[in-house]
Coordinates of N, CA, C and O in Angstrom, one line a residue:
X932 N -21.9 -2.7 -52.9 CA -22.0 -2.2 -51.6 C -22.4 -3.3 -50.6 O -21.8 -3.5 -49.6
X933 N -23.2 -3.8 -50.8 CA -23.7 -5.2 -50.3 C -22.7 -6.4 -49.9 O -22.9 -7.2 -48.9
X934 N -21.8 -6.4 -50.7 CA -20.7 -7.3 -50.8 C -19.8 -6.7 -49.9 O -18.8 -7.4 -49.5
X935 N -20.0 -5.5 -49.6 CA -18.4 -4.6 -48.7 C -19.2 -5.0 -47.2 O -18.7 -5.7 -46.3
X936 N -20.6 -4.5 -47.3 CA -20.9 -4.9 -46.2 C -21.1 -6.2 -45.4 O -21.1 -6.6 -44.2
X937 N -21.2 -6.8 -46.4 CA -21.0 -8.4 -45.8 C -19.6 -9.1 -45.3 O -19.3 -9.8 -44.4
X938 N -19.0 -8.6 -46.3 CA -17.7 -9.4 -45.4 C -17.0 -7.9 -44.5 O -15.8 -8.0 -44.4
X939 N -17.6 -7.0 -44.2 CA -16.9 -6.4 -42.7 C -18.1 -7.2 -41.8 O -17.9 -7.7 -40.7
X940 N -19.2 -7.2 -42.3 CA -19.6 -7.9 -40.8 C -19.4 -9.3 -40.3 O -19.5 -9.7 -39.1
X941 N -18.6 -10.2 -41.9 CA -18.3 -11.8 -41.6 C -16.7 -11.3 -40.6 O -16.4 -11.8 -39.4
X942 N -15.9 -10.5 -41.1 CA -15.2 -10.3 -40.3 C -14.9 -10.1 -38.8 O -14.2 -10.6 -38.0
X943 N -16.1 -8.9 -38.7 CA -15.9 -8.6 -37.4 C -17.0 -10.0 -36.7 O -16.7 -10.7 -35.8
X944 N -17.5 -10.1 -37.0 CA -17.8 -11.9 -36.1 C -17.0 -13.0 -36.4 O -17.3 -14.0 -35.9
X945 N -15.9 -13.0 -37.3 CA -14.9 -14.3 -37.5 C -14.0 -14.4 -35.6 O -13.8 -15.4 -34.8
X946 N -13.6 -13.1 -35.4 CA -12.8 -13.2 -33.8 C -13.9 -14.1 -33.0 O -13.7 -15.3 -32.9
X947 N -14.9 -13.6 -32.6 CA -15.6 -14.0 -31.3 C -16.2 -15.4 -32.1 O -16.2 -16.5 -31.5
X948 N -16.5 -15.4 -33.2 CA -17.0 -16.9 -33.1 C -15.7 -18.0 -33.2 O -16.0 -19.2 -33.0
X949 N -14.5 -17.8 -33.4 CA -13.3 -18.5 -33.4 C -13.2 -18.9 -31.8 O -13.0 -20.0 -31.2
X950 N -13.4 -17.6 -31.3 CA -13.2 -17.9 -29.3 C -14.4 -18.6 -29.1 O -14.1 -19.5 -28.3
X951 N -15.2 -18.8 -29.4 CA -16.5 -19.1 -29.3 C -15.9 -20.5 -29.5 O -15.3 -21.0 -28.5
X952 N -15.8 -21.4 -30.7 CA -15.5 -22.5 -30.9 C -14.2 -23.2 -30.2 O -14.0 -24.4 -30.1
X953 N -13.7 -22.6 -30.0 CA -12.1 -22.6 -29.1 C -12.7 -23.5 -27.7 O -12.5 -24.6 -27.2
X954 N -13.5 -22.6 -27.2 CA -13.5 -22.9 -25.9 C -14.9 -24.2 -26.0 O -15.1 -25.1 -25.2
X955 N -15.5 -24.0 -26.9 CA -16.3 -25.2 -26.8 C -15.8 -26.6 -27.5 O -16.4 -27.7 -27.4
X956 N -14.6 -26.2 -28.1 CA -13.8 -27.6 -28.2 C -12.5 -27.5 -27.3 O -11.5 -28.1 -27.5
X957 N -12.5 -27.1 -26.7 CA -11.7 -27.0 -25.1 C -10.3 -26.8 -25.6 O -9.5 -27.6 -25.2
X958 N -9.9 -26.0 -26.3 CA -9.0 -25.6 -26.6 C -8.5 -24.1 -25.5 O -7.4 -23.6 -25.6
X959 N -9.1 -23.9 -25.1 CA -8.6 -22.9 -24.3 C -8.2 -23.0 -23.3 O -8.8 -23.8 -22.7
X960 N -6.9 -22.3 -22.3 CA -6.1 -23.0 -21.6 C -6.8 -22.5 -20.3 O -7.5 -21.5 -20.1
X961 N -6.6 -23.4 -19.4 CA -7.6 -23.2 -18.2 C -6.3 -23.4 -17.0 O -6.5 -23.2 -15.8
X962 N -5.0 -24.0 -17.4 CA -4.3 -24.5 -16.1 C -4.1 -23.0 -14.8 O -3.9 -21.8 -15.3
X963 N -4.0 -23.1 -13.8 CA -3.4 -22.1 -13.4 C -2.4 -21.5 -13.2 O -2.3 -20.3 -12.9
X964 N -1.1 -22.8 -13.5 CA -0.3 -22.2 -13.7 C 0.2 -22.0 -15.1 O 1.4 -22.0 -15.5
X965 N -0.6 -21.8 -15.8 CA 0.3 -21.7 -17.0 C 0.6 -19.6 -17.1 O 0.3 -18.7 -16.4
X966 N 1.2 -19.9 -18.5 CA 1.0 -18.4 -18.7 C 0.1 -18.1 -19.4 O -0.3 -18.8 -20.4
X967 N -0.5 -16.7 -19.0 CA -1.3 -16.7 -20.0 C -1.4 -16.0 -21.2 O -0.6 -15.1 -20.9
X968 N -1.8 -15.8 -22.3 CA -1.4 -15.3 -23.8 C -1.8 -13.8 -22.9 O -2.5 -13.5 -22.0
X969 N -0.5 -12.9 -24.1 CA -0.5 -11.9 -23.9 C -1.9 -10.6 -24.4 O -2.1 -9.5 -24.0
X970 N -2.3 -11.0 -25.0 CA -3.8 -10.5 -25.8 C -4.6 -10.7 -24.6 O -5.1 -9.6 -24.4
X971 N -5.1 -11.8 -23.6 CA -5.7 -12.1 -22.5 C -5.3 -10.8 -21.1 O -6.0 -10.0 -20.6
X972 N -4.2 -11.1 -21.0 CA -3.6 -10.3 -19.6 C -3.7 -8.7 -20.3 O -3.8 -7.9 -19.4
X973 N -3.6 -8.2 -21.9 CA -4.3 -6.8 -21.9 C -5.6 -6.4 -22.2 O -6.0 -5.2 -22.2
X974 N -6.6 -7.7 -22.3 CA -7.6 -7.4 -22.2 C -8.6 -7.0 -21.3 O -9.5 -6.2 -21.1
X975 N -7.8 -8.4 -20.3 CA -8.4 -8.2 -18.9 C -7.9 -6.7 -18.0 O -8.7 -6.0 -17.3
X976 N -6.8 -6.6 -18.1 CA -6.5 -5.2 -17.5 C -7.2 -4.0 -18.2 O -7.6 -3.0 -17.5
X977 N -7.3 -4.0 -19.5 CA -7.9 -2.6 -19.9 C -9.7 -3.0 -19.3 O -10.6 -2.2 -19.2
X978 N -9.8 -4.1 -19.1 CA -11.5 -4.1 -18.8 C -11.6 -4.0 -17.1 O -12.6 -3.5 -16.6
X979 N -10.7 -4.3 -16.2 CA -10.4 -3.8 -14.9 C -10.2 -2.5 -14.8 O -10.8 -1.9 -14.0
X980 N -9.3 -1.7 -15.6 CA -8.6 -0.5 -15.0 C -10.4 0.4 -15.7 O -10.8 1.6 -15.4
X981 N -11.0 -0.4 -16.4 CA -12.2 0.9 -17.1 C -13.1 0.4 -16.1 O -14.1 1.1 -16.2
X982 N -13.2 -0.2 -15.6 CA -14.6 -0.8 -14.5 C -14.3 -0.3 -13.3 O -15.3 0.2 -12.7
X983 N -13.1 -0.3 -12.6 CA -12.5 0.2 -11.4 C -12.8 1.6 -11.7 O -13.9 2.0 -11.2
X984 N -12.1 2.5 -12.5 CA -12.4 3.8 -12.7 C -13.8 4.2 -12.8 O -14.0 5.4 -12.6
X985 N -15.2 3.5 -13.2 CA -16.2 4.0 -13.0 C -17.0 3.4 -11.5 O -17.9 3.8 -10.7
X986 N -16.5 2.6 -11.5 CA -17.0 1.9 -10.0 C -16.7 2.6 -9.0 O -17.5 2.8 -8.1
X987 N -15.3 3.3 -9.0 CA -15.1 4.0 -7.5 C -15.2 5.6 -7.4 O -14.8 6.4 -6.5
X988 N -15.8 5.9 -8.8 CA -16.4 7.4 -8.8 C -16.7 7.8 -7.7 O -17.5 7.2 -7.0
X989 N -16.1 9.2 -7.2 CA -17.0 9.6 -6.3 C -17.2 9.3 -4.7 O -17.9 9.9 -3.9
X990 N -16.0 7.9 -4.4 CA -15.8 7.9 -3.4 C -14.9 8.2 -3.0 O -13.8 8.2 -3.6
X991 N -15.1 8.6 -1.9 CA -14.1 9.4 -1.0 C -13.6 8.8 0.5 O -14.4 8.3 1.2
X992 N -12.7 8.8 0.7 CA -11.5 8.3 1.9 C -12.3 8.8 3.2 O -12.1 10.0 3.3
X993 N -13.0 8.3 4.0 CA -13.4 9.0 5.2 C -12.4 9.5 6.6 O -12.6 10.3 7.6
X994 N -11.6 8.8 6.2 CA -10.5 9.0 7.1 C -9.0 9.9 6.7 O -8.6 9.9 5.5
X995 N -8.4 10.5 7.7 CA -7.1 10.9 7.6 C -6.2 10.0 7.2 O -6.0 8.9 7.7
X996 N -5.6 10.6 6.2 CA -4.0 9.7 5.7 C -3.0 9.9 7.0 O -2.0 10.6 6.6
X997 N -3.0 9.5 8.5 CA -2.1 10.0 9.4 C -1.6 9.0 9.8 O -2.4 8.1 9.8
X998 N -0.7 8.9 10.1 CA 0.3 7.9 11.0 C -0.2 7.0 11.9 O 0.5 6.1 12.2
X999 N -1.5 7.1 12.3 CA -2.3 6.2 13.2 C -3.2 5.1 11.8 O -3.4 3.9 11.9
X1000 N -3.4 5.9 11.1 CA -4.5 5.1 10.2 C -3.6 4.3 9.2 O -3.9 3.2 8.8
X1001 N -2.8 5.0 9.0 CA -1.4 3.7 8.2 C -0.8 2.5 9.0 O -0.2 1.6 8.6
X1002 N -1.0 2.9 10.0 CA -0.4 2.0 10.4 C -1.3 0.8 11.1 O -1.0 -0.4 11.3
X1003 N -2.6 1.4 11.5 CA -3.4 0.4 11.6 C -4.1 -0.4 10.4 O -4.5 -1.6 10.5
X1004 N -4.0 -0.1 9.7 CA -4.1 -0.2 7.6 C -3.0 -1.3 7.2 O -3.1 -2.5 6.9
X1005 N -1.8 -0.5 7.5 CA -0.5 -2.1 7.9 C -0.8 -3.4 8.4 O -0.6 -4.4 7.8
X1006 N -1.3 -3.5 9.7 CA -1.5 -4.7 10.4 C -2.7 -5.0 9.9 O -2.7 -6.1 9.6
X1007 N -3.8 -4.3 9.7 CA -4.8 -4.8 9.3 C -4.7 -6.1 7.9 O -5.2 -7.2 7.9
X1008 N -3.9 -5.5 6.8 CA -3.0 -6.0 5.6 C -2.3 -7.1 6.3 O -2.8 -8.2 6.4
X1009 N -0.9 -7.0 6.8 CA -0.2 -7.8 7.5 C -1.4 -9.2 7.5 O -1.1 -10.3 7.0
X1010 N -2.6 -8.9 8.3 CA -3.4 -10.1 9.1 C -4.2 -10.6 8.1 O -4.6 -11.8 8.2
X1011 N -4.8 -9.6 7.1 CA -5.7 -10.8 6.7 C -5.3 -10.6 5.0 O -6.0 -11.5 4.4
X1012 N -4.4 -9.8 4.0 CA -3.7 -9.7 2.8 C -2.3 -10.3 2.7 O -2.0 -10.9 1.6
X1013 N -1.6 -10.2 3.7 CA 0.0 -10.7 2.9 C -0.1 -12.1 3.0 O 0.9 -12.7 3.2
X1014 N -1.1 -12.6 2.9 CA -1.0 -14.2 2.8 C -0.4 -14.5 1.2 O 0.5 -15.3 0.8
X1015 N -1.4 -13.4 0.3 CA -1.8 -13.8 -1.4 C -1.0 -13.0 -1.6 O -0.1 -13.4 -2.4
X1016 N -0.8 -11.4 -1.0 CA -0.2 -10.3 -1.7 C 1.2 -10.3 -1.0 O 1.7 -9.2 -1.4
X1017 N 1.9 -10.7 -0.5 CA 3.3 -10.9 0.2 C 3.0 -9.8 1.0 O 2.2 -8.9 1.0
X1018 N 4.3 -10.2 1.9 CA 4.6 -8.7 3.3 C 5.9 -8.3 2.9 O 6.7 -8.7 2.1
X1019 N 5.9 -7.5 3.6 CA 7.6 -6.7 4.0 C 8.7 -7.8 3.5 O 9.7 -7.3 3.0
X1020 N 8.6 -9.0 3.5 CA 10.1 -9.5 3.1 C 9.8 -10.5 1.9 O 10.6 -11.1 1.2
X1021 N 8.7 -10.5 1.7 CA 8.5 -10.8 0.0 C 7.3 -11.2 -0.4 O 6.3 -11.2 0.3
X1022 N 7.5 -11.9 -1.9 CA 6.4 -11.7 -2.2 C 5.5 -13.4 -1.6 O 6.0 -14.4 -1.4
X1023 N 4.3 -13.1 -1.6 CA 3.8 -14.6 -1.4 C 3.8 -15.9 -1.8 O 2.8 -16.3 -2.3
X1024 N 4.7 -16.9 -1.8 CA 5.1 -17.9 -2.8 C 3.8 -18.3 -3.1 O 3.4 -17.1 -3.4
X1025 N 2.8 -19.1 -3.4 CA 1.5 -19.8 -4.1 C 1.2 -18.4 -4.7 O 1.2 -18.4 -6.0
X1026 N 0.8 -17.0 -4.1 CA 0.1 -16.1 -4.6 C 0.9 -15.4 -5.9 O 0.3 -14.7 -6.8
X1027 N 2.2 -15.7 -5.8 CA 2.8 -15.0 -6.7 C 3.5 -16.7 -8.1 O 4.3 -16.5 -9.0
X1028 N 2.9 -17.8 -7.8 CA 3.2 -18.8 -8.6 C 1.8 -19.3 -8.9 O 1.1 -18.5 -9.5
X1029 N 1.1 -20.4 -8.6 CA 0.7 -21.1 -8.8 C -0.9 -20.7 -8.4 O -1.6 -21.3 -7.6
X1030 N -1.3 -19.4 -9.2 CA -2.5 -18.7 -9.0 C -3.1 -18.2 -10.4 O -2.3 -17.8 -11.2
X1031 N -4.1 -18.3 -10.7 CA -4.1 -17.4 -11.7 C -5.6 -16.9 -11.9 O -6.5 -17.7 -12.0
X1032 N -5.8 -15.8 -12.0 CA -4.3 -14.8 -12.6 C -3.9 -14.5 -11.6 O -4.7 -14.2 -10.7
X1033 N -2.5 -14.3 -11.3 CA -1.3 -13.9 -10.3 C -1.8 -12.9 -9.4 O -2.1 -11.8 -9.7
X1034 N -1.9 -13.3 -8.2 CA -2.6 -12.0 -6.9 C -1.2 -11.1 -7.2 O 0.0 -11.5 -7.1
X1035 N -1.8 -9.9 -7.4 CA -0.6 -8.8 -7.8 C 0.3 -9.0 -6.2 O -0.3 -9.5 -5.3
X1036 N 1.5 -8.7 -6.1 CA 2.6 -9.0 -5.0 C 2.6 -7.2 -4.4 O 2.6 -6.2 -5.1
X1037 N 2.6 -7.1 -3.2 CA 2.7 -5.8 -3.1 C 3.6 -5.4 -1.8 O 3.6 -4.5 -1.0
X1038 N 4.6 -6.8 -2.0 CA 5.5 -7.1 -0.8 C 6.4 -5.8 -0.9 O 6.7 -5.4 0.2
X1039 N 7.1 -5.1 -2.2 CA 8.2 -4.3 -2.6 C 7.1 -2.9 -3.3 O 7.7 -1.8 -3.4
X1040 N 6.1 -3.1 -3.7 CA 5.6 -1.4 -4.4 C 4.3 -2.1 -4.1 O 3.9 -3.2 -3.8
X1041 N 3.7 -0.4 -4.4 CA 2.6 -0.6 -4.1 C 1.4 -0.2 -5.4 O 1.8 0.4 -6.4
X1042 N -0.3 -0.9 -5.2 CA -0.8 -1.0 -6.1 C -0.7 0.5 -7.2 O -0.4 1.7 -6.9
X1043 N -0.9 0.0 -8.2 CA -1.6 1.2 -9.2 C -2.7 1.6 -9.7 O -3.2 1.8 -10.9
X1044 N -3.1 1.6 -8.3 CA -4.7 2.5 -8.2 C -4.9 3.2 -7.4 O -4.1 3.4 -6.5
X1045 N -6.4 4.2 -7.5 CA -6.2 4.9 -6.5 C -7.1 4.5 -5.2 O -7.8 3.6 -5.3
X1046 N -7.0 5.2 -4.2 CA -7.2 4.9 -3.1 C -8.7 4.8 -2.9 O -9.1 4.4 -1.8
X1047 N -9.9 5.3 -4.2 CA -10.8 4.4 -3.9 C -10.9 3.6 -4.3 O -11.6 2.8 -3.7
X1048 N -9.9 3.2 -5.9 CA -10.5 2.1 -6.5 C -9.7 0.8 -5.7 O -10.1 -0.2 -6.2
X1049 N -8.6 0.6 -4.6 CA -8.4 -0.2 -3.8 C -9.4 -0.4 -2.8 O -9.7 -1.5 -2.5
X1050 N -9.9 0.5 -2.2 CA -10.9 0.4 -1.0 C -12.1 -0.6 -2.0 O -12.3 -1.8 -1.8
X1051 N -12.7 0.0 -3.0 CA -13.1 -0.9 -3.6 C -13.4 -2.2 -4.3 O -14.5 -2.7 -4.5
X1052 N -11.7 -2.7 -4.8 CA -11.7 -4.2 -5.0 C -11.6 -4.6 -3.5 O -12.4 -5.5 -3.4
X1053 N -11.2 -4.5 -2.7 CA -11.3 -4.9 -1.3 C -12.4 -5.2 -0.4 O -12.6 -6.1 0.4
X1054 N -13.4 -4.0 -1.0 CA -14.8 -4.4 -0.7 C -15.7 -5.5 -1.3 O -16.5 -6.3 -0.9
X1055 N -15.1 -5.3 -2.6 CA -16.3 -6.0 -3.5 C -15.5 -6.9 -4.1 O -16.3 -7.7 -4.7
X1056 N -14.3 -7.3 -4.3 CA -13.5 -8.3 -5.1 C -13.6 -8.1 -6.3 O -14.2 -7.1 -6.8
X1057 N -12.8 -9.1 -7.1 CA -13.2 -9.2 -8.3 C -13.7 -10.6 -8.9 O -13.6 -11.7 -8.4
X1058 N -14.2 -10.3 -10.1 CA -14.5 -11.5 -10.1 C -14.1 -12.1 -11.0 O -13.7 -11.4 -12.0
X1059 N -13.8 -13.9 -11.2 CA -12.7 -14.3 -11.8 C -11.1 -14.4 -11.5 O -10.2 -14.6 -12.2
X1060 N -11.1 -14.2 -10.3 CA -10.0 -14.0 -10.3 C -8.9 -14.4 -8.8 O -7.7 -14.2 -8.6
X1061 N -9.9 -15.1 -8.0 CA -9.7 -14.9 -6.7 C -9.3 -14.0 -5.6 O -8.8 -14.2 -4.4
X1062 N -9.6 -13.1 -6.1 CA -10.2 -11.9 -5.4 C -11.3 -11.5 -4.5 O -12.3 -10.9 -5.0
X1063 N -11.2 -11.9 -3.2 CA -12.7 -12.2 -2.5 C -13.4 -10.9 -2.1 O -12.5 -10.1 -2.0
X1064 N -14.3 -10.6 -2.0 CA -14.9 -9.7 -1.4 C -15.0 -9.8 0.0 O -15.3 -10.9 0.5
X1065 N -14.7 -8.3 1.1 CA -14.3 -8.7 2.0 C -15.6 -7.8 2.7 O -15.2 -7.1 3.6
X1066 N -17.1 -7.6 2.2 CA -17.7 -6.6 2.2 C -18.5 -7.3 3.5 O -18.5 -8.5 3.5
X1067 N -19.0 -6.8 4.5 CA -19.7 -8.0 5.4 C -18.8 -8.3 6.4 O -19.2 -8.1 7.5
X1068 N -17.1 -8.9 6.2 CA -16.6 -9.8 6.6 C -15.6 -8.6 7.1 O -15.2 -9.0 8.2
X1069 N -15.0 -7.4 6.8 CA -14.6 -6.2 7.9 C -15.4 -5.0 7.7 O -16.2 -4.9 6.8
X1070 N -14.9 -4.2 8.8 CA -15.9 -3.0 8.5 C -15.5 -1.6 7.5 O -14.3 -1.3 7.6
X1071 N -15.9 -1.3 7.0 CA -15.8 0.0 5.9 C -14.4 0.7 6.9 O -13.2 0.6 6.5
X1072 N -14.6 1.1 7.7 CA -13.4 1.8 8.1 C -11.8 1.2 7.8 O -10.7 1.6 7.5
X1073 N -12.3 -0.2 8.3 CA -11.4 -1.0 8.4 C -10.5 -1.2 6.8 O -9.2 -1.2 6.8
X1074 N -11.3 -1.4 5.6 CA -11.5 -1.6 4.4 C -10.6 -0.3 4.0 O -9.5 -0.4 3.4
X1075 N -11.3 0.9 4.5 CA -10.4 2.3 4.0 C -9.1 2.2 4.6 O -8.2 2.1 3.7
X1076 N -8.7 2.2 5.6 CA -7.2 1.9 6.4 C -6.0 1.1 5.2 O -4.9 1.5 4.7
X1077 N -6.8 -0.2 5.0 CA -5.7 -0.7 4.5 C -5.6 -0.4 2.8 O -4.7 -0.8 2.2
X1078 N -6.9 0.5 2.1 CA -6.5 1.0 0.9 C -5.4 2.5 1.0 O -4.7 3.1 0.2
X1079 N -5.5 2.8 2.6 CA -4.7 4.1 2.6 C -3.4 3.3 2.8 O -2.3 3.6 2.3
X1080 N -3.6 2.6 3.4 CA -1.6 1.9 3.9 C -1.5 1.6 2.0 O -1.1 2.5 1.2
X1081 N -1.8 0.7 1.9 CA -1.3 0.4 0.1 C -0.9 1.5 -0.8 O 0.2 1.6 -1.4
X1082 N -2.2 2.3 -0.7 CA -1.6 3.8 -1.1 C -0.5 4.7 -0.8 O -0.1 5.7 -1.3
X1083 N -0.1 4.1 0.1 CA 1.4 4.8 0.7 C 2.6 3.8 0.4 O 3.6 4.3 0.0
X1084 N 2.5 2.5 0.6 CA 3.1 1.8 0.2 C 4.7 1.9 -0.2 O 5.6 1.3 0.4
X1085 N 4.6 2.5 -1.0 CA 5.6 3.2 -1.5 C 6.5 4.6 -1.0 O 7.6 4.8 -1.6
X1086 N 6.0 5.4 0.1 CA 6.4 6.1 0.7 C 5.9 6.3 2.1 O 5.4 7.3 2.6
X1087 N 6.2 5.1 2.9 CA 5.5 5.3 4.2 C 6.0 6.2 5.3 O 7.1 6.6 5.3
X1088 N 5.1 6.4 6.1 CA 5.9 7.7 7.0 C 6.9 6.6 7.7 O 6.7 5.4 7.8
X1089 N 8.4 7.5 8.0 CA 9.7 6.7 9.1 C 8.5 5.6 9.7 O 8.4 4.5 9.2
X1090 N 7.6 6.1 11.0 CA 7.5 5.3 12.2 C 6.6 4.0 11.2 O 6.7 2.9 11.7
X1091 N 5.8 4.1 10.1 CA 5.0 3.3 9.8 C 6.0 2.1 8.9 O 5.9 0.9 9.0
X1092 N 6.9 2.7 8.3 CA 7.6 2.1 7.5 C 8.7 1.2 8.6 O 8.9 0.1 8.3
X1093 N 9.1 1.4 9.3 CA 9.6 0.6 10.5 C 9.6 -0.4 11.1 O 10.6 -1.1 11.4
X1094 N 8.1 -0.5 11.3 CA 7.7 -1.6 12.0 C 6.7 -2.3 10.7 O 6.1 -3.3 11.0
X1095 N 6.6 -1.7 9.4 CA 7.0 -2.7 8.2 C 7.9 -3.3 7.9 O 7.7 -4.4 7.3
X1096 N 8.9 -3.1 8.0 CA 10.1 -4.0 7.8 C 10.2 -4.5 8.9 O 10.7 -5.6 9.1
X1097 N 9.9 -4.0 9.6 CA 10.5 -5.0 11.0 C 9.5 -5.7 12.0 O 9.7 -5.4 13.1
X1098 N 8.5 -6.4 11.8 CA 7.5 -6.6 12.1 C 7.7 -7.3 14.0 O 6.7 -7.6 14.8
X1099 N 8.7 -7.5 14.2 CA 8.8 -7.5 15.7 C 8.4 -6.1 16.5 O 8.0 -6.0 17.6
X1100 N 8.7 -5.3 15.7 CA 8.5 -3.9 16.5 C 7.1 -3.8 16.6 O 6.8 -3.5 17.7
X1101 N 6.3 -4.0 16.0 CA 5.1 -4.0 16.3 C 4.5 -4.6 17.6 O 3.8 -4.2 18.5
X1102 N 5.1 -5.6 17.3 CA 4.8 -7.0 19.0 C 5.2 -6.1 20.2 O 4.6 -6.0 21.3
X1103 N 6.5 -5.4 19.8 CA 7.1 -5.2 20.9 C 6.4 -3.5 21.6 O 6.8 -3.1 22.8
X1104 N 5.7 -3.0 20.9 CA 4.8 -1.6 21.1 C 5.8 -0.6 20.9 O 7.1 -0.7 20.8
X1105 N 4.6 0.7 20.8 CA 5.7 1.7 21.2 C 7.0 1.8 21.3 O 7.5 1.2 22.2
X1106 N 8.0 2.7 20.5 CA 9.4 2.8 21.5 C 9.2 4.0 22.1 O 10.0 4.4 22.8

């Protein structure tokens, strides 16, 4: 019994001490652009999508999902996100190449999360990832707007989706 027990426990420490020596003989890939191993990009997502889901327990959207708040959520995006995350006519060249890990593109769909756990990486970033925290630097209202535009993303009302694709119309006010 002693012997079963010892090599499940040399086992289950052979992974982490292999990463363990990996990265202290620099074997682990650090470029940004490279790709990265597929075991990596599902680890890190199943440890985002479980961190996001308890982090944004419980909060709630203070604002209306209405035609005024999408669309102020749009420009707000527009001005200080589609730099990394692309706009209306695509995705961001650096943010969608030469980043890593890849600022998700949300030029054509929108995220898959929900509308607190976006208000939330928005507030608080993430970390590792260049994902800044924007907490301090706009205001909470401001923060919820553009998790509700993203949230819509994918089905924006006519007047908001409009002057997303057509971002002159905006300049140009009102029709």
């Amino acid at each position: 019994m002693k012997r079963v027990l010892a090599a499940f426990l040399l086992g289950i420490a052979t992974v982490p001490l292999l990463l363990i020596l990996s990265a202290w003989l620099g074997r682990l890939p650090v470029s940004a652009t490279g790709q990265p191993p597929g075991w990596e990009e599902e680890l890190a997502e199943l440890a985002l999508d479980k961190s996001l889901a308890r982090s944004a327990k419980g909060l709630t959207a203070p604002l209306a999902p209405d035609d005024p708040t999408i669309l102020a959520g749009m420009k707000l995006y527009r001005n200080n996100c589609a730099g990394c995350h692309g706009g209306s006519k695509g995705p961001s060249l650096w943010g969608s190449k030469n980043y890593y890990p890849r600022a998700p593109q949300f030029s054509h769909h929108a995220p898959d999360l929900t509308v607190p756990e976006i208000y939330w990486v928005t507030k608080h970033g993430i970390r590792y990832s260049g994902m800044g925290a924007w907490n301090g630097m706009m205001e909470d209202e401001d923060i919820w707007r553009i998790a509700l535009f993203l949230s819509r993303l994918g089905s924006l009302p006519p007047e908001v989706d409009g002057v997303w694709r057509n971002p002159a119309r905006a300049a140009a006010g009102p029709s």
